[in-house]
CSV table of C-alpha atoms in Angstrom, one decimal:
chain,number,residue,atom,x,y,z
M,128,MET,CA,-31.7,-105.3,-80.3
M,129,ARG,CA,-27.9,-105.5,-80.7
M,130,PRO,CA,-26.1,-101.0,-82.2
M,131,THR,CA,-25.7,-101.2,-85.0
M,132,LEU,CA,-22.5,-100.0,-86.6
M,133,PRO,CA,-22.6,-96.4,-87.4
M,134,PHE,CA,-22.5,-96.9,-83.4
M,135,PHE,CA,-19.4,-98.5,-82.9
M,136,LEU,CA,-17.5,-95.6,-85.2
M,137,CYS,CA,-18.7,-93.8,-83.4
M,138,LEU,CA,-17.3,-94.6,-79.8
M,139,ALA,CA,-14.1,-96.2,-81.7
M,140,ALA,CA,-13.4,-92.4,-82.7
M,141,THR,CA,-14.7,-90.7,-79.7
M,142,VAL,CA,-12.4,-93.0,-78.1
M,143,ALA,CA,-9.4,-91.8,-80.7
M,144,GLY,CA,-9.4,-88.7,-80.2
M,145,THR,CA,-9.2,-89.2,-76.6
M,146,SER,CA,-6.7,-91.7,-76.7
M,147,ALA,CA,-5.0,-88.5,-78.9
M,148,GLN,CA,-5.8,-86.0,-76.7
M,149,ALA,CA,-3.6,-87.7,-73.9
M,150,MET,CA,-1.0,-88.4,-76.3
M,151,ALA,CA,-0.6,-85.3,-76.7
M,152,GLU,CA,3.1,-83.7,-74.6
M,153,PRO,CA,4.2,-80.2,-73.5
M,154,THR,CA,7.1,-79.0,-75.3
M,155,ARG,CA,9.3,-75.9,-74.5
M,156,VAL,CA,11.2,-73.7,-77.0
M,157,ASP,CA,12.7,-71.1,-76.9
M,158,VAL,CA,14.2,-68.3,-79.4
M,159,ARG,CA,16.0,-65.5,-79.5
M,160,VAL,CA,16.4,-62.4,-82.0
M,161,LEU,CA,19.4,-61.5,-82.5
M,162,ALA,CA,20.8,-58.1,-84.2
M,163,ARG,CA,23.4,-58.4,-87.8
M,164,GLY,CA,26.5,-57.8,-86.0
M,165,ALA,CA,24.8,-57.0,-82.8
M,166,LYS,CA,23.3,-57.8,-79.9
M,167,PHE,CA,20.2,-59.6,-78.6
M,168,LEU,CA,16.8,-57.8,-79.3
M,169,GLY,CA,14.2,-57.0,-76.4
M,170,GLY,CA,16.8,-55.0,-74.2
M,171,TYR,CA,16.1,-51.0,-73.9
M,172,ALA,CA,15.2,-51.7,-77.4
M,173,ALA,CA,11.6,-52.3,-78.0
M,174,ALA,CA,10.8,-55.9,-78.4
M,175,ALA,CA,11.0,-58.6,-81.3
M,176,ARG,CA,7.4,-60.4,-82.2
M,177,VAL,CA,7.9,-64.2,-82.4
M,178,VAL,CA,4.9,-66.0,-83.9
M,179,LEU,CA,5.1,-70.2,-84.4
M,180,SER,CA,2.7,-71.6,-86.8
M,181,ASP,CA,1.8,-74.3,-88.4
M,182,ALA,CA,3.8,-74.1,-91.8
M,183,GLU,CA,0.8,-77.0,-93.4
M,184,THR,CA,-2.6,-75.4,-92.0
M,185,GLY,CA,-1.3,-71.8,-90.7
M,186,GLN,CA,-2.4,-72.3,-86.9
M,187,ILE,CA,-0.8,-69.7,-84.3
M,188,LEU,CA,1.2,-72.3,-82.1
M,189,ALA,CA,2.4,-68.9,-80.3
M,190,GLN,CA,3.4,-65.7,-79.7
M,191,GLY,CA,4.7,-63.3,-78.2
M,192,GLN,CA,7.6,-60.7,-77.8
M,193,THR,CA,10.6,-61.3,-76.7
M,194,SER,CA,12.3,-59.9,-72.7
M,195,GLY,CA,15.2,-59.7,-71.3
M,196,THR,CA,18.6,-57.4,-72.2
M,197,THR,CA,20.6,-57.1,-74.8
M,198,GLY,CA,23.3,-59.7,-73.2
M,199,ASP,CA,26.7,-60.6,-72.6
M,200,THR,CA,28.5,-58.2,-75.3
M,201,ARG,CA,31.9,-60.3,-74.9
M,202,ARG,CA,29.8,-63.2,-75.5
M,203,ILE,CA,28.1,-62.5,-78.3
M,204,MET,CA,30.8,-60.4,-80.0
M,205,ASP,CA,33.7,-62.6,-79.8
M,206,GLY,CA,34.7,-63.9,-83.0
M,207,LYS,CA,37.3,-66.6,-81.8
M,208,ASN,CA,35.1,-68.0,-79.8
M,209,PRO,CA,33.9,-72.0,-82.3
M,210,PRO,CA,31.1,-73.0,-84.0
M,211,GLY,CA,27.5,-73.4,-81.5
M,212,THR,CA,29.1,-71.8,-78.8
M,213,ARG,CA,26.7,-70.1,-76.4
M,214,ARG,CA,26.0,-66.6,-77.5
M,215,SER,CA,23.2,-66.2,-74.6
M,216,THR,CA,23.4,-65.3,-70.7
M,217,PRO,CA,20.9,-66.6,-68.9
M,218,ASP,CA,18.4,-62.2,-68.5
M,219,SER,CA,19.1,-62.2,-72.5
M,220,ALA,CA,16.1,-61.3,-74.1
M,221,VAL,CA,14.0,-64.8,-74.8
M,222,PHE,CA,10.9,-65.5,-76.0
M,223,HIS,CA,9.4,-68.6,-74.8
M,224,ALA,CA,6.8,-70.9,-75.6
M,225,THR,CA,5.5,-74.1,-74.1
M,226,LEU,CA,3.2,-76.1,-77.3
M,227,ASP,CA,1.5,-79.8,-76.2
M,228,LEU,CA,2.1,-81.7,-79.3
M,229,ASP,CA,0.6,-85.1,-80.4
M,230,ARG,CA,2.8,-85.1,-82.9
M,231,PRO,CA,5.6,-84.1,-85.6
M,232,HIS,CA,5.0,-80.3,-86.6
M,233,ARG,CA,6.7,-78.4,-89.0
M,234,VAL,CA,7.0,-75.5,-87.6
M,235,THR,CA,6.8,-72.1,-88.7
M,236,LEU,CA,8.9,-69.4,-86.9
M,237,SER,CA,7.8,-65.3,-87.7
M,238,VAL,CA,10.2,-62.2,-86.1
M,239,THR,CA,9.4,-58.8,-86.4
M,240,GLY,CA,11.5,-55.6,-85.1
M,241,PRO,CA,13.1,-54.0,-83.8
M,242,LEU,CA,8.7,-52.6,-82.6
M,243,SER,CA,9.6,-48.7,-81.4
M,244,GLN,CA,10.8,-48.2,-85.0
M,245,PRO,CA,8.6,-48.9,-87.9
M,246,GLN,CA,11.1,-47.6,-90.0
M,247,ALA,CA,14.0,-49.8,-89.1
M,248,THR,CA,11.1,-52.8,-88.2
M,249,THR,CA,12.5,-56.2,-90.7
M,250,THR,CA,10.8,-59.8,-90.6
M,251,ALA,CA,13.0,-63.6,-90.6
M,252,THR,CA,10.6,-66.7,-91.6
M,253,SER,CA,12.6,-70.0,-90.9
M,254,THR,CA,10.8,-73.7,-90.5
M,255,GLN,CA,11.5,-77.0,-89.6
M,256,TRP,CA,10.0,-80.0,-87.3
M,257,ILE,CA,9.6,-80.1,-83.9
M,258,LEU,CA,8.9,-83.4,-82.3
M,259,PRO,CA,6.3,-83.7,-78.6
M,260,GLY,CA,8.3,-83.9,-76.4
M,261,ARG,CA,11.7,-82.8,-77.6
M,262,ASP,CA,12.7,-78.9,-76.8
M,263,LEU,CA,14.4,-76.7,-78.1
M,264,THR,CA,16.0,-74.7,-75.7
M,265,ALA,CA,20.0,-76.0,-76.5
M,266,GLY,CA,22.6,-73.4,-76.8
M,267,ASP,CA,20.7,-70.5,-77.6
M,268,GLY,CA,17.4,-72.4,-78.7
M,269,TRP,CA,15.7,-71.5,-82.1
M,270,LEU,CA,18.3,-68.2,-82.9
M,271,MET,CA,16.4,-65.8,-85.6
M,272,GLU,CA,19.0,-63.4,-87.3
M,273,LEU,CA,17.8,-59.5,-88.5
M,274,PRO,CA,19.2,-57.2,-90.7
M,275,GLY,CA,19.9,-53.4,-90.3
M,276,LEU,CA,20.0,-50.3,-88.7
M,277,ILE,CA,18.3,-47.8,-87.3
M,278,VAL,CA,17.9,-43.9,-88.4
M,279,ASP,CA,16.8,-41.7,-86.6
M,280,LEU,CA,16.0,-38.3,-87.9
M,281,ALA,CA,16.6,-35.5,-84.8
M,282,GLN,CA,16.8,-32.4,-87.4
M,283,PRO,CA,14.7,-30.9,-89.1
M,284,VAL,CA,11.1,-31.5,-87.8
M,285,ALA,CA,9.0,-32.7,-89.7
M,286,TYR,CA,6.9,-30.1,-92.3
M,287,GLN,CA,8.5,-26.9,-90.7
M,288,TRP,CA,8.3,-23.2,-92.3
M,289,ILE,CA,12.1,-22.2,-92.4
M,290,LYS,CA,13.4,-18.7,-93.9
M,291,SER,CA,15.1,-19.0,-97.7
M,292,GLY,CA,18.4,-18.1,-98.1
M,293,THR,CA,19.5,-19.8,-94.6
M,294,THR,CA,21.4,-23.6,-94.1
M,295,VAL,CA,19.1,-26.0,-92.0
M,296,PRO,CA,21.2,-28.8,-89.5
M,297,LEU,CA,20.7,-32.1,-90.5
M,298,ARG,CA,21.2,-33.8,-87.5
M,299,ALA,CA,20.8,-38.4,-87.9
M,300,GLY,CA,21.2,-40.9,-85.4
M,301,VAL,CA,21.9,-43.5,-86.5
M,302,THR,CA,22.5,-47.7,-84.4
M,303,MET,CA,22.6,-51.2,-84.6
M,304,LEU,CA,19.1,-52.8,-84.8
M,305,CYS,CA,19.5,-53.4,-81.0
M,306,GLY,CA,19.7,-50.0,-80.2
M,307,CYS,CA,23.4,-50.3,-79.3
M,308,ALA,CA,25.7,-47.1,-80.6
M,309,LEU,CA,28.1,-46.1,-82.6
M,310,SER,CA,31.2,-44.4,-81.7
M,311,GLU,CA,34.8,-43.8,-82.7
M,312,ASN,CA,36.2,-47.0,-80.6
M,313,GLY,CA,33.4,-48.6,-79.0
M,314,PRO,CA,32.8,-52.8,-79.8
M,315,TRP,CA,30.3,-50.4,-83.7
M,316,HIS,CA,32.7,-47.8,-85.2
M,317,ALA,CA,30.5,-45.8,-86.3
M,318,ARG,CA,33.9,-45.2,-89.1
M,319,ASP,CA,32.5,-49.1,-91.2
M,320,VAL,CA,28.8,-47.1,-91.6
M,321,GLU,CA,28.3,-44.7,-94.1
M,322,VAL,CA,25.5,-42.0,-94.2
M,323,GLU,CA,24.2,-39.3,-97.3
M,324,ALA,CA,21.3,-37.6,-97.6
M,325,TYR,CA,19.1,-37.5,-100.7
M,326,VAL,CA,17.7,-34.5,-101.5
M,327,THR,CA,14.9,-33.4,-103.6
M,328,VAL,CA,13.5,-29.9,-104.4
M,329,ASP,CA,9.2,-30.1,-105.7
M,330,GLY,CA,9.9,-33.6,-106.8
M,331,ALA,CA,13.3,-32.4,-108.9
M,332,THR,CA,16.0,-34.1,-107.8
M,333,LEU,CA,19.1,-31.5,-106.1
M,334,GLY,CA,22.3,-33.6,-105.3
M,335,LYS,CA,22.8,-35.3,-102.2
M,336,VAL,CA,24.6,-34.9,-99.2
M,337,GLY,CA,28.1,-36.5,-96.2
M,338,LEU,CA,27.0,-36.6,-92.7
M,339,ARG,CA,30.4,-36.1,-90.8
M,340,PHE,CA,30.2,-38.4,-87.3
M,341,ASP,CA,30.2,-36.2,-84.0
M,342,PRO,CA,31.4,-37.9,-81.7
M,343,GLY,CA,29.6,-35.5,-78.8
M,344,SER,CA,26.6,-35.6,-79.9
M,345,ALA,CA,27.5,-39.0,-81.7
M,346,MET,CA,25.6,-37.9,-84.0
M,347,PHE,CA,26.2,-37.8,-88.0
M,348,GLU,CA,25.0,-33.9,-89.4
M,349,ALA,CA,25.7,-31.9,-91.8
M,350,ASN,CA,24.6,-28.4,-92.8
M,351,LEU,CA,21.3,-29.0,-95.9
M,352,PRO,CA,21.3,-25.5,-98.1
M,353,ALA,CA,18.1,-23.8,-98.3
M,354,THR,CA,18.3,-21.5,-100.9
M,355,ALA,CA,15.0,-22.2,-103.0
M,356,PRO,CA,11.4,-21.8,-102.2
M,357,GLY,CA,9.6,-24.8,-102.6
M,358,LEU,CA,9.1,-28.9,-100.2
M,359,TYR,CA,12.5,-30.2,-99.6
M,360,GLU,CA,11.9,-34.4,-99.3
M,361,VAL,CA,14.9,-35.5,-97.5
M,362,GLU,CA,16.1,-39.2,-97.7
M,363,VAL,CA,18.8,-40.4,-95.0
M,364,ARG,CA,21.0,-43.7,-96.0
M,365,ALA,CA,22.9,-45.3,-93.7
M,366,TRP,CA,24.8,-48.2,-95.6
M,367,MET,CA,27.2,-50.6,-93.6
M,368,GLU,CA,29.5,-52.8,-95.8
M,369,LYS,CA,30.8,-54.6,-93.1
M,370,HIS,CA,27.9,-57.0,-92.4
M,371,ASN,CA,25.3,-55.3,-94.9
M,372,ASN,CA,22.8,-53.7,-93.3
M,373,ALA,CA,21.1,-51.1,-94.0
M,374,GLY,CA,19.0,-48.0,-92.6
M,375,VAL,CA,16.5,-45.0,-94.0
M,376,ALA,CA,14.5,-42.5,-92.9
M,377,ARG,CA,12.3,-39.6,-94.2
M,378,THR,CA,11.9,-36.6,-93.3
M,379,ALA,CA,10.3,-33.7,-95.1
M,380,PHE,CA,10.4,-29.8,-94.8
M,381,PHE,CA,9.1,-25.9,-95.8
M,382,VAL,CA,11.0,-23.3,-97.9
M,383,HIS,CA,9.6,-20.1,-97.9
């Protein structure tokens, strides 16, 4: 008996599927995440989360976190380097992925970080074609930039009780998104950053207070007058106009 037509169709589909699978080529992708105006995320600051997905189907092709150092400051920050100059070094933070591709894919890259500072975490995405066997590893690989500043409040402790008629010390640490510190004479100048505290008492606006940089503690500091009882809510805003970077942190305390 001769095989029916459906049998040949099934056989052809099986052969085609096997051939397509055999044609898949490993394709390497290096992803690096740079803090705007600073260095790579993944060193002493928390890593950035990396997700590579198919732009058409949403299927996740690879995911993980950057790891390594923040990189070489001079190499990254040297404004004399011509466009296209590689800014990373072998130890710079990176996420390595290998995709098995049997055809060109339009891939969306999503990076989120820094993961250890939820108040500063931001996300950036980009999409490009990736061809089978054509590695994205030249130069800095697929390089992404995240904007922002890390603002971390050291004082006052959240929801502590404070006596009316006193002053409350307000101390905030402000760093670049990679965790790189501000200073008077370093690569990232404290004078380039404006830090202000916006205060409300029981929901009513009390006003704003400017914070000044103390080089000894490397913190921005001010004193808040606690003149009336109530719930004090404080929002500290940092702005670096030079790089269009902003950061925010919030706390609250009671005055009785």
